[in-house]
PDB file of C-alpha atoms in Angstrom:
ATOM      1  CA  UNK N   1      81.581 116.002  83.655  1.00 73.00           C
ATOM      2  CA  UNK N   2      82.676 115.038  87.196  1.00 90.00           C
ATOM      3  CA  UNK N   3      84.600 112.087  87.991  1.00 94.00           C
ATOM      4  CA  UNK N   4      83.357 109.670  90.666  1.00 97.00           C
ATOM      5  CA  UNK N   5      85.865 109.166  93.404  1.00 98.00           C
ATOM      6  CA  UNK N   6      86.071 105.994  95.995  1.00 98.00           C
ATOM      7  CA  UNK N   7      88.567 106.694  98.794  1.00 98.00           C
ATOM      8  CA  UNK N   8      90.490 103.847 100.259  1.00 98.00           C
ATOM      9  CA  UNK N   9      92.064 104.512 103.819  1.00 98.00           C
ATOM     10  CA  UNK N  10      95.205 102.488 104.806  1.00 98.00           C
ATOM     11  CA  UNK N  11      95.438 102.891 108.765  1.00 96.00           C
ATOM     12  CA  UNK N  12      98.853 101.732 109.241  1.00 96.00           C
ATOM     13  CA  UNK N  13     100.361 104.603 106.970  1.00 97.00           C
ATOM     14  CA  UNK N  14      97.304 106.895 107.233  1.00 96.00           C
ATOM     15  CA  UNK N  15      97.283 107.018 103.654  1.00 98.00           C
ATOM     16  CA  UNK N  16      94.508 107.623 101.124  1.00 98.00           C
ATOM     17  CA  UNK N  17      94.638 105.977  97.891  1.00 98.00           C
ATOM     18  CA  UNK N  18      91.506 106.679  95.228  1.00 98.00           C
ATOM     19  CA  UNK N  19      89.886 105.215  92.350  1.00 98.00           C
ATOM     20  CA  UNK N  20      88.772 107.819  90.202  1.00 98.00           C
ATOM     21  CA  UNK N  21      86.338 107.043  87.301  1.00 98.00           C
ATOM     22  CA  UNK N  22      84.019 108.369  84.604  1.00 98.00           C
ATOM     23  CA  UNK N  23      80.336 106.880  85.397  1.00 96.00           C
ATOM     24  CA  UNK N  24      79.579 106.930  81.462  1.00 96.00           C
ATOM     25  CA  UNK N  25      82.884 105.252  80.022  1.00 97.00           C
ATOM     26  CA  UNK N  26      83.494 103.019  82.994  1.00 97.00           C
ATOM     27  CA  UNK N  27      87.039 103.785  82.532  1.00 98.00           C
ATOM     28  CA  UNK N  28      89.087 104.833  85.598  1.00 98.00           C
ATOM     29  CA  UNK N  29      92.512 105.862  87.132  1.00 98.00           C
ATOM     30  CA  UNK N  30      93.901 104.703  90.581  1.00 98.00           C
ATOM     31  CA  UNK N  31      95.649 107.341  92.574  1.00 98.00           C
ATOM     32  CA  UNK N  32      98.461 106.637  95.123  1.00 98.00           C
ATOM     33  CA  UNK N  33      98.014 102.881  95.780  1.00 98.00           C
ATOM     34  CA  UNK N  34      99.875 101.459  98.892  1.00 98.00           C
ATOM     35  CA  UNK N  35     101.853  98.198  99.135  1.00 98.00           C
ATOM     36  CA  UNK N  36     101.492  96.974 102.588  1.00 98.00           C
ATOM     37  CA  UNK N  37     105.298  96.615 104.065  1.00 97.00           C
ATOM     38  CA  UNK N  38     106.276  94.957 107.613  1.00 96.00           C
ATOM     39  CA  UNK N  39     109.415  96.572 108.458  1.00 94.00           C
ATOM     40  CA  UNK N  40     110.117  94.043 111.146  1.00 94.00           C
ATOM     41  CA  UNK N  41     110.249  90.949 108.728  1.00 96.00           C
ATOM     42  CA  UNK N  42     110.440  92.922 105.583  1.00 95.00           C
ATOM     43  CA  UNK N  43     107.527  91.200 103.988  1.00 96.00           C
ATOM     44  CA  UNK N  44     105.319  92.780 101.685  1.00 97.00           C
ATOM     45  CA  UNK N  45     101.579  91.634 100.833  1.00 97.00           C
ATOM     46  CA  UNK N  46      98.862  93.223  98.696  1.00 98.00           C
ATOM     47  CA  UNK N  47      95.708  93.719 101.143  1.00 97.00           C
ATOM     48  CA  UNK N  48      95.274  97.453 100.363  1.00 98.00           C
ATOM     49  CA  UNK N  49      95.885  97.024  96.728  1.00 98.00           C
ATOM     50  CA  UNK N  50      93.352  94.219  96.405  1.00 98.00           C
ATOM     51  CA  UNK N  51      90.696  96.219  97.864  1.00 98.00           C
ATOM     52  CA  UNK N  52      91.317  98.754  94.913  1.00 98.00           C
ATOM     53  CA  UNK N  53      91.446  95.425  92.628  1.00 98.00           C
ATOM     54  CA  UNK N  54      88.313  94.021  93.676  1.00 98.00           C
ATOM     55  CA  UNK N  55      86.235  97.654  93.489  1.00 98.00           C
ATOM     56  CA  UNK N  56      87.651  97.914  90.130  1.00 98.00           C
ATOM     57  CA  UNK N  57      86.406  94.423  89.053  1.00 98.00           C
ATOM     58  CA  UNK N  58      83.272  94.451  90.735  1.00 98.00           C
ATOM     59  CA  UNK N  59      82.367  98.185  89.401  1.00 97.00           C
ATOM     60  CA  UNK N  60      83.172  96.785  85.823  1.00 97.00           C
ATOM     61  CA  UNK N  61      85.811  99.636  85.429  1.00 98.00           C
ATOM     62  CA  UNK N  62      88.751  99.525  82.987  1.00 98.00           C
ATOM     63  CA  UNK N  63      92.076 100.955  84.330  1.00 98.00           C
ATOM     64  CA  UNK N  64      93.404 103.807  82.191  1.00 97.00           C
ATOM     65  CA  UNK N  65      96.097 105.197  84.629  1.00 98.00           C
ATOM     66  CA  UNK N  66      98.121 104.794  87.650  1.00 98.00           C
ATOM     67  CA  UNK N  67      98.449 108.158  89.051  1.00 98.00           C
ATOM     68  CA  UNK N  68     101.552 108.848  91.759  1.00 98.00           C
ATOM     69  CA  UNK N  69     101.065 112.338  92.705  1.00 98.00           C
ATOM     70  CA  UNK N  70     105.036 112.148  94.045  1.00 97.00           C
ATOM     71  CA  UNK N  71     107.674 109.595  95.447  1.00 96.00           C
ATOM     72  CA  UNK N  72     106.297 108.866  98.928  1.00 96.00           C
ATOM     73  CA  UNK N  73     108.540 108.464 101.797  1.00 94.00           C
ATOM     74  CA  UNK N  74     105.929 107.127 104.230  1.00 93.00           C
ATOM     75  CA  UNK N  75     104.278 104.279 102.111  1.00 96.00           C
ATOM     76  CA  UNK N  76     105.549 101.722  99.479  1.00 97.00           C
ATOM     77  CA  UNK N  77     103.549 101.962  96.339  1.00 98.00           C
ATOM     78  CA  UNK N  78     101.805  98.971  94.694  1.00 98.00           C
ATOM     79  CA  UNK N  79     101.520 100.850  91.233  1.00 97.00           C
ATOM     80  CA  UNK N  80     103.692  97.967  89.812  1.00 96.00           C
ATOM     81  CA  UNK N  81     101.472  94.770  91.416  1.00 97.00           C
ATOM     82  CA  UNK N  82      98.202  96.570  90.122  1.00 98.00           C
ATOM     83  CA  UNK N  83      99.944  97.334  86.730  1.00 98.00           C
ATOM     84  CA  UNK N  84     100.780  93.636  86.103  1.00 97.00           C
ATOM     85  CA  UNK N  85      96.980  92.915  87.368  1.00 96.00           C
ATOM     86  CA  UNK N  86      94.697  95.420  85.853  1.00 97.00           C
ATOM     87  CA  UNK N  87      96.979  97.129  83.102  1.00 96.00           C
ATOM     88  CA  UNK N  88      96.749 100.956  82.610  1.00 97.00           C
ATOM     89  CA  UNK N  89      99.921 103.465  82.351  1.00 98.00           C
ATOM     90  CA  UNK N  90     101.907 104.229  85.428  1.00 98.00           C
ATOM     91  CA  UNK N  91     102.604 108.380  85.192  1.00 98.00           C
ATOM     92  CA  UNK N  92     104.487 110.351  87.939  1.00 98.00           C
ATOM     93  CA  UNK N  93     106.126 113.861  87.273  1.00 97.00           C
ATOM     94  CA  UNK N  94     108.875 114.591  85.174  1.00 97.00           C
ATOM     95  CA  UNK N  95     111.215 115.449  87.891  1.00 97.00           C
ATOM     96  CA  UNK N  96     111.197 112.071  89.226  1.00 97.00           C
ATOM     97  CA  UNK N  97     114.648 111.943  87.471  1.00 97.00           C
ATOM     98  CA  UNK N  98     116.141 114.354  89.917  1.00 96.00           C
ATOM     99  CA  UNK N  99     114.775 111.888  92.845  1.00 96.00           C
ATOM    100  CA  UNK N 100     116.327 108.878  91.178  1.00 97.00           C
ATOM    101  CA  UNK N 101     119.672 110.459  90.825  1.00 96.00           C
ATOM    102  CA  UNK N 102     119.548 112.162  94.438  1.00 95.00           C
ATOM    103  CA  UNK N 103     118.421 108.608  95.961  1.00 96.00           C
ATOM    104  CA  UNK N 104     120.238 106.183  93.372  1.00 96.00           C
ATOM    105  CA  UNK N 105     123.543 107.609  94.736  1.00 95.00           C
ATOM    106  CA  UNK N 106     122.524 107.475  98.367  1.00 95.00           C
ATOM    107  CA  UNK N 107     121.369 103.942  97.982  1.00 96.00           C
ATOM    108  CA  UNK N 108     124.413 103.021  95.484  1.00 95.00           C
ATOM    109  CA  UNK N 109     121.841 101.424  93.321  1.00 94.00           C
ATOM    110  CA  UNK N 110     124.684 101.012  90.451  1.00 90.00           C
ATOM    111  CA  UNK N 111     124.665 101.416  86.684  1.00 88.00           C
ATOM    112  CA  UNK N 112     121.626  99.060  86.152  1.00 90.00           C
ATOM    113  CA  UNK N 113     119.548 101.300  87.917  1.00 95.00           C
ATOM    114  CA  UNK N 114     118.225 103.887  85.405  1.00 96.00           C
ATOM    115  CA  UNK N 115     117.782 107.763  86.289  1.00 97.00           C
ATOM    116  CA  UNK N 116     115.891 108.865  83.300  1.00 97.00           C
ATOM    117  CA  UNK N 117     112.518 107.818  84.778  1.00 97.00           C
ATOM    118  CA  UNK N 118     111.838 104.824  81.867  1.00 97.00           C
ATOM    119  CA  UNK N 119     110.199 102.882  85.018  1.00 97.00           C
ATOM    120  CA  UNK N 120     107.311 105.050  84.353  1.00 98.00           C
ATOM    121  CA  UNK N 121     104.950 105.051  81.119  1.00 98.00           C
ATOM    122  CA  UNK N 122     104.581 108.865  81.111  1.00 98.00           C
ATOM    123  CA  UNK N 123     106.398 111.603  82.949  1.00 98.00           C
ATOM    124  CA  UNK N 124     103.900 114.586  83.155  1.00 98.00           C
ATOM    125  CA  UNK N 125     105.106 118.354  83.156  1.00 97.00           C
ATOM    126  CA  UNK N 126     103.321 121.059  84.419  1.00 98.00           C
ATOM    127  CA  UNK N 127     100.100 121.861  81.944  1.00 97.00           C
ATOM    128  CA  UNK N 128     100.121 118.488  80.311  1.00 98.00           C
ATOM    129  CA  UNK N 129      96.583 116.962  79.787  1.00 98.00           C
ATOM    130  CA  UNK N 130      95.284 113.717  79.658  1.00 98.00           C
ATOM    131  CA  UNK N 131      91.738 112.194  80.263  1.00 97.00           C
ATOM    132  CA  UNK N 132      89.913 109.592  82.331  1.00 98.00           C
ATOM    133  CA  UNK N 133      87.156 108.098  79.797  1.00 96.00           C
ATOM    134  CA  UNK N 134      85.132 111.279  78.767  1.00 96.00           C
ATOM    135  CA  UNK N 135      86.531 113.438  81.888  1.00 97.00           C
ATOM    136  CA  UNK N 136      89.089 116.027  80.861  1.00 97.00           C
ATOM    137  CA  UNK N 137      92.260 115.955  83.241  1.00 98.00           C
ATOM    138  CA  UNK N 138      95.242 118.399  83.676  1.00 98.00           C
ATOM    139  CA  UNK N 139      98.346 118.484  85.427  1.00 98.00           C
ATOM    140  CA  UNK N 140      99.735 121.007  87.944  1.00 98.00           C
ATOM    141  CA  UNK N 141     103.415 120.968  89.222  1.00 98.00           C
ATOM    142  CA  UNK N 142     103.317 121.744  92.643  1.00 98.00           C
ATOM    143  CA  UNK N 143     106.776 121.179  94.268  1.00 97.00           C
ATOM    144  CA  UNK N 144     108.188 122.245  97.659  1.00 97.00           C
ATOM    145  CA  UNK N 145     107.553 119.088  99.439  1.00 97.00           C
ATOM    146  CA  UNK N 146     109.518 117.010  96.804  1.00 96.00           C
ATOM    147  CA  UNK N 147     111.014 118.665  93.372  1.00 95.00           C
ATOM    148  CA  UNK N 148     108.460 115.899  91.722  1.00 94.00           C
ATOM    149  CA  UNK N 149     105.150 116.737  93.357  1.00 97.00           C
ATOM    150  CA  UNK N 150     102.100 117.068  91.041  1.00 98.00           C
ATOM    151  CA  UNK N 151      98.395 117.942  91.455  1.00 98.00           C
ATOM    152  CA  UNK N 152      96.038 115.885  89.343  1.00 98.00           C
ATOM    153  CA  UNK N 153      92.973 117.662  88.357  1.00 98.00           C
ATOM    154  CA  UNK N 154      90.525 115.305  87.187  1.00 98.00           C
ATOM    155  CA  UNK N 155      86.942 117.272  86.298  1.00 97.00           C
ATOM    156  CA  UNK N 156      86.104 119.157  89.307  1.00 97.00           C
ATOM    157  CA  UNK N 157      88.436 116.599  91.473  1.00 98.00           C
ATOM    158  CA  UNK N 158      92.115 117.440  92.310  1.00 98.00           C
ATOM    159  CA  UNK N 159      94.253 114.925  93.922  1.00 98.00           C
ATOM    160  CA  UNK N 160      97.084 117.059  95.701  1.00 98.00           C
ATOM    161  CA  UNK N 161      99.357 114.698  97.165  1.00 97.00           C
ATOM    162  CA  UNK N 162     101.079 115.829 100.232  1.00 95.00           C
ATOM    163  CA  UNK N 163     100.885 119.658  99.658  1.00 96.00           C
ATOM    164  CA  UNK N 164      97.855 120.510 101.791  1.00 98.00           C
ATOM    165  CA  UNK N 165      96.511 118.062 104.626  1.00 98.00           C
ATOM    166  CA  UNK N 166      93.347 118.703 106.003  1.00 98.00           C
ATOM    167  CA  UNK N 167      92.563 122.504 106.904  1.00 98.00           C
ATOM    168  CA  UNK N 168      92.951 121.491 110.664  1.00 97.00           C
ATOM    169  CA  UNK N 169      96.165 119.839 109.872  1.00 97.00           C
ATOM    170  CA  UNK N 170      98.163 122.441 107.793  1.00 97.00           C
ATOM    171  CA  UNK N 171     100.888 121.615 105.061  1.00 97.00           C
ATOM    172  CA  UNK N 172     103.453 119.422 104.154  1.00 94.00           C
ATOM    173  CA  UNK N 173     107.190 119.046 105.407  1.00 96.00           C
ATOM    174  CA  UNK N 174     109.736 120.458 103.269  1.00 97.00           C
ATOM    175  CA  UNK N 175     112.971 119.321 104.535  1.00 95.00           C
ATOM    176  CA  UNK N 176     113.547 115.989 102.334  1.00 92.00           C
ATOM    177  CA  UNK N 177     116.048 116.461  99.350  1.00 90.00           C
ATOM    178  CA  UNK N 178     114.973 118.966  96.776  1.00 92.00           C
ATOM    179  CA  UNK N 179     112.008 120.367  99.189  1.00 95.00           C
ATOM    180  CA  UNK N 180     111.710 124.064  99.971  1.00 97.00           C
ATOM    181  CA  UNK N 181     109.078 126.041 101.895  1.00 97.00           C
ATOM    182  CA  UNK N 182     109.100 129.056  99.821  1.00 98.00           C
ATOM    183  CA  UNK N 183     108.363 126.862  96.625  1.00 98.00           C
ATOM    184  CA  UNK N 184     105.698 125.174  98.819  1.00 98.00           C
ATOM    185  CA  UNK N 185     104.003 128.479  99.417  1.00 98.00           C
ATOM    186  CA  UNK N 186     103.874 129.059  95.578  1.00 98.00           C
ATOM    187  CA  UNK N 187     102.334 125.726  94.971  1.00 98.00           C
ATOM    188  CA  UNK N 188      99.594 126.149  97.434  1.00 98.00           C
ATOM    189  CA  UNK N 189      98.722 129.568  95.650  1.00 97.00           C
ATOM    190  CA  UNK N 190      98.748 127.324  92.437  1.00 97.00           C
ATOM    191  CA  UNK N 191      96.063 125.421  94.202  1.00 98.00           C
ATOM    192  CA  UNK N 192      94.071 128.418  95.616  1.00 97.00           C
ATOM    193  CA  UNK N 193      94.160 129.796  92.230  1.00 97.00           C
ATOM    194  CA  UNK N 194      91.618 126.906  91.180  1.00 98.00           C
ATOM    195  CA  UNK N 195      87.821 127.508  91.448  1.00 97.00           C
ATOM    196  CA  UNK N 196      86.488 127.718  95.098  1.00 97.00           C
ATOM    197  CA  UNK N 197      84.301 124.779  94.500  1.00 97.00           C
ATOM    198  CA  UNK N 198      87.296 122.259  93.417  1.00 98.00           C
ATOM    199  CA  UNK N 199      87.324 118.852  95.398  1.00 98.00           C
ATOM    200  CA  UNK N 200      90.380 118.627  97.097  1.00 98.00           C
ATOM    201  CA  UNK N 201      91.381 115.236  97.816  1.00 98.00           C
ATOM    202  CA  UNK N 202      94.472 114.421 100.486  1.00 98.00           C
ATOM    203  CA  UNK N 203      96.899 111.889 100.435  1.00 97.00           C
ATOM    204  CA  UNK N 204      97.067 111.699 104.310  1.00 97.00           C
ATOM    205  CA  UNK N 205      95.253 112.519 107.400  1.00 97.00           C
ATOM    206  CA  UNK N 206      97.211 112.122 110.463  1.00 94.00           C
ATOM    207  CA  UNK N 207      94.259 113.481 112.652  1.00 92.00           C
ATOM    208  CA  UNK N 208      94.532 116.904 114.092  1.00 93.00           C
ATOM    209  CA  UNK N 209      94.310 117.527 117.763  1.00 92.00           C
ATOM    210  CA  UNK N 210      90.896 116.951 118.978  1.00 92.00           C
ATOM    211  CA  UNK N 211      89.280 115.173 115.954  1.00 94.00           C
ATOM    212  CA  UNK N 212      88.663 111.649 116.085  1.00 93.00           C
ATOM    213  CA  UNK N 213      87.341 110.982 112.585  1.00 96.00           C
ATOM    214  CA  UNK N 214      89.938 110.611 109.441  1.00 97.00           C
ATOM    215  CA  UNK N 215      88.935 112.592 106.407  1.00 97.00           C
ATOM    216  CA  UNK N 216      90.153 112.898 103.208  1.00 98.00           C
ATOM    217  CA  UNK N 217      88.296 115.787 101.119  1.00 98.00           C
ATOM    218  CA  UNK N 218      88.161 119.568 101.505  1.00 98.00           C
ATOM    219  CA  UNK N 219      87.480 122.319  98.739  1.00 98.00           C
ATOM    220  CA  UNK N 220      89.685 125.275  97.547  1.00 98.00           C
ATOM    221  CA  UNK N 221      87.430 128.019  99.502  1.00 98.00           C
ATOM    222  CA  UNK N 222      88.025 126.178 102.703  1.00 98.00           C
ATOM    223  CA  UNK N 223      91.558 125.622 102.494  1.00 98.00           C
ATOM    224  CA  UNK N 224      92.070 129.096 101.717  1.00 97.00           C
ATOM    225  CA  UNK N 225      89.860 130.375 104.665  1.00 97.00           C
ATOM    226  CA  UNK N 226      90.926 127.776 107.346  1.00 97.00           C
ATOM    227  CA  UNK N 227      94.321 126.093 106.385  1.00 98.00           C
ATOM    228  CA  UNK N 228      96.010 126.796 109.960  1.00 97.00           C
ATOM    229  CA  UNK N 229      99.346 127.186 108.168  1.00 97.00           C
ATOM    230  CA  UNK N 230      98.735 128.852 104.791  1.00 96.00           C
ATOM    231  CA  UNK N 231      94.931 130.377 105.151  1.00 96.00           C
ATOM    232  CA  UNK N 232      94.665 133.466 103.020  1.00 93.00           C
ATOM    233  CA  UNK N 233      96.345 136.389 104.644  1.00 93.00           C
ATOM    234  CA  UNK N 234      99.519 134.371 105.860  1.00 95.00           C
ATOM    235  CA  UNK N 235     102.446 136.210 103.501  1.00 94.00           C
ATOM    236  CA  UNK N 236     105.312 134.046 102.304  1.00 97.00           C
ATOM    237  CA  UNK N 237     107.914 134.864 104.684  1.00 97.00           C
ATOM    238  CA  UNK N 238     105.605 134.371 107.684  1.00 97.00           C
ATOM    239  CA  UNK N 239     104.742 130.739 106.329  1.00 97.00           C
ATOM    240  CA  UNK N 240     108.241 129.885 105.626  1.00 98.00           C
ATOM    241  CA  UNK N 241     109.700 130.619 108.814  1.00 97.00           C
ATOM    242  CA  UNK N 242     107.013 128.731 110.367  1.00 97.00           C
ATOM    243  CA  UNK N 243     107.499 125.503 107.942  1.00 97.00           C
ATOM    244  CA  UNK N 244     111.113 125.660 108.595  1.00 97.00           C
ATOM    245  CA  UNK N 245     111.049 125.841 112.466  1.00 97.00           C
ATOM    246  CA  UNK N 246     108.266 123.006 112.512  1.00 96.00           C
ATOM    247  CA  UNK N 247     110.251 120.776 110.113  1.00 97.00           C
ATOM    248  CA  UNK N 248     113.451 121.052 112.045  1.00 96.00           C
ATOM    249  CA  UNK N 249     111.419 119.515 114.766  1.00 96.00           C
ATOM    250  CA  UNK N 250     110.236 116.328 112.817  1.00 94.00           C
ATOM    251  CA  UNK N 251     111.667 112.897 112.462  1.00 93.00           C
ATOM    252  CA  UNK N 252     112.371 111.141 109.676  1.00 92.00           C
ATOM    253  CA  UNK N 253     109.412 109.103 108.409  1.00 93.00           C
ATOM    254  CA  UNK N 254     109.464 105.601 109.748  1.00 93.00           C
ATOM    255  CA  UNK N 255     109.279 103.861 106.301  1.00 95.00           C
ATOM    256  CA  UNK N 256     111.228 106.711 104.302  1.00 96.00           C
ATOM    257  CA  UNK N 257     114.016 104.496 103.749  1.00 96.00           C
ATOM    258  CA  UNK N 258     112.235 101.289 102.100  1.00 96.00           C
ATOM    259  CA  UNK N 259     109.643 103.458 100.543  1.00 97.00           C
ATOM    260  CA  UNK N 260     112.111 105.544  98.453  1.00 97.00           C
ATOM    261  CA  UNK N 261     113.848 102.570  97.165  1.00 97.00           C
ATOM    262  CA  UNK N 262     110.482 101.182  95.877  1.00 97.00           C
ATOM    263  CA  UNK N 263     108.905 103.959  94.862  1.00 98.00           C
ATOM    264  CA  UNK N 264     111.640 105.267  92.674  1.00 97.00           C
ATOM    265  CA  UNK N 265     111.565 102.130  90.631  1.00 97.00           C
ATOM    266  CA  UNK N 266     107.937 102.653  90.018  1.00 96.00           C
ATOM    267  CA  UNK N 267     106.393 100.563  92.661  1.00 96.00           C
ATOM    268  CA  UNK N 268     109.080  97.384  91.728  1.00 96.00           C
ATOM    269  CA  UNK N 269     111.414  95.366  94.294  1.00 95.00           C
ATOM    270  CA  UNK N 270     114.943  95.663  93.702  1.00 95.00           C
ATOM    271  CA  UNK N 271     116.465  93.239  91.447  1.00 94.00           C
ATOM    272  CA  UNK N 272     117.236  90.220  93.038  1.00 94.00           C
ATOM    273  CA  UNK N 273     120.880  89.304  93.735  1.00 93.00           C
ATOM    274  CA  UNK N 274     122.907  86.345  93.172  1.00 94.00           C
ATOM    275  CA  UNK N 275     121.388  84.299  95.610  1.00 96.00           C
ATOM    276  CA  UNK N 276     117.843  85.331  94.509  1.00 96.00           C
ATOM    277  CA  UNK N 277     116.733  87.212  97.192  1.00 96.00           C
ATOM    278  CA  UNK N 278     115.910  91.042  97.081  1.00 96.00           C
ATOM    279  CA  UNK N 279     117.259  93.610  99.554  1.00 95.00           C
ATOM    280  CA  UNK N 280     116.377  96.881 100.827  1.00 95.00           C
ATOM    281  CA  UNK N 281     119.456  98.946 102.148  1.00 95.00           C
ATOM    282  CA  UNK N 282     119.835 101.054 105.002  1.00 95.00           C
ATOM    283  CA  UNK N 283     122.559 103.680 104.663  1.00 94.00           C
ATOM    284  CA  UNK N 284     124.495 104.158 108.018  1.00 94.00           C
ATOM    285  CA  UNK N 285     124.986 107.612 109.498  1.00 91.00           C
ATOM    286  CA  UNK N 286     124.000 109.409 106.218  1.00 87.00           C
ATOM    287  CA  UNK N 287     120.693 110.915 107.213  1.00 82.00           C
TER     288      UNK N 287
END
């Protein structure tokens, strides 16, 4: 049985979120929801999340899962807000503990910040299985962009996070803490081993030069044939050299510092301080 997939695009962060549903049982999952954040004022809002919320309610769906493909560095997660309003179980890769330890230290989050992943309801490992209604789903650990990256295969649809972009844009950067270009190459081969017709859903589309329309879906066959960084015939050493050179030229994502502080907490804001105000930190001269 194939899942019904509805895509929602946030132009501010070039992010795609998805509602993935079983048409028969009317049960669903939400993948990579976005919390709106204004870096100039420090204000958060729920415009994007409310679009997902409205769709779930209008379609008469019941939310089973909130699925994070990884700890995003380019947008804040709305998983906490949606869990409060719709229920469901929040899941991420088991290697989230590595991210929490690394960035908990960077942000001096303190002893009250748990680094064992308890902010999430399920920590998935490679090969784990679950379901969305009557549709069988499985988990692939696809690290390289970050250590905790997962791909969720739900029926014939795979939600691949930042592992690949559209074929004309290429592949994810690997220069974040714990990232590795050689590991990413192996993860891409894992995706390429899926059936050719598997629908691949992107987490972002930044528009390749010469293209003026945002896209979010490709297939294994299309990626294997046409991905500009990782198509069949590109060997591992050539890919690693390309990726390392490209990464060295990239700036840090604008929202990385606020995003990671929220996302490592499962989409929850940091706890309020003694004056009742919540704060995000900016470590100076560390990155």
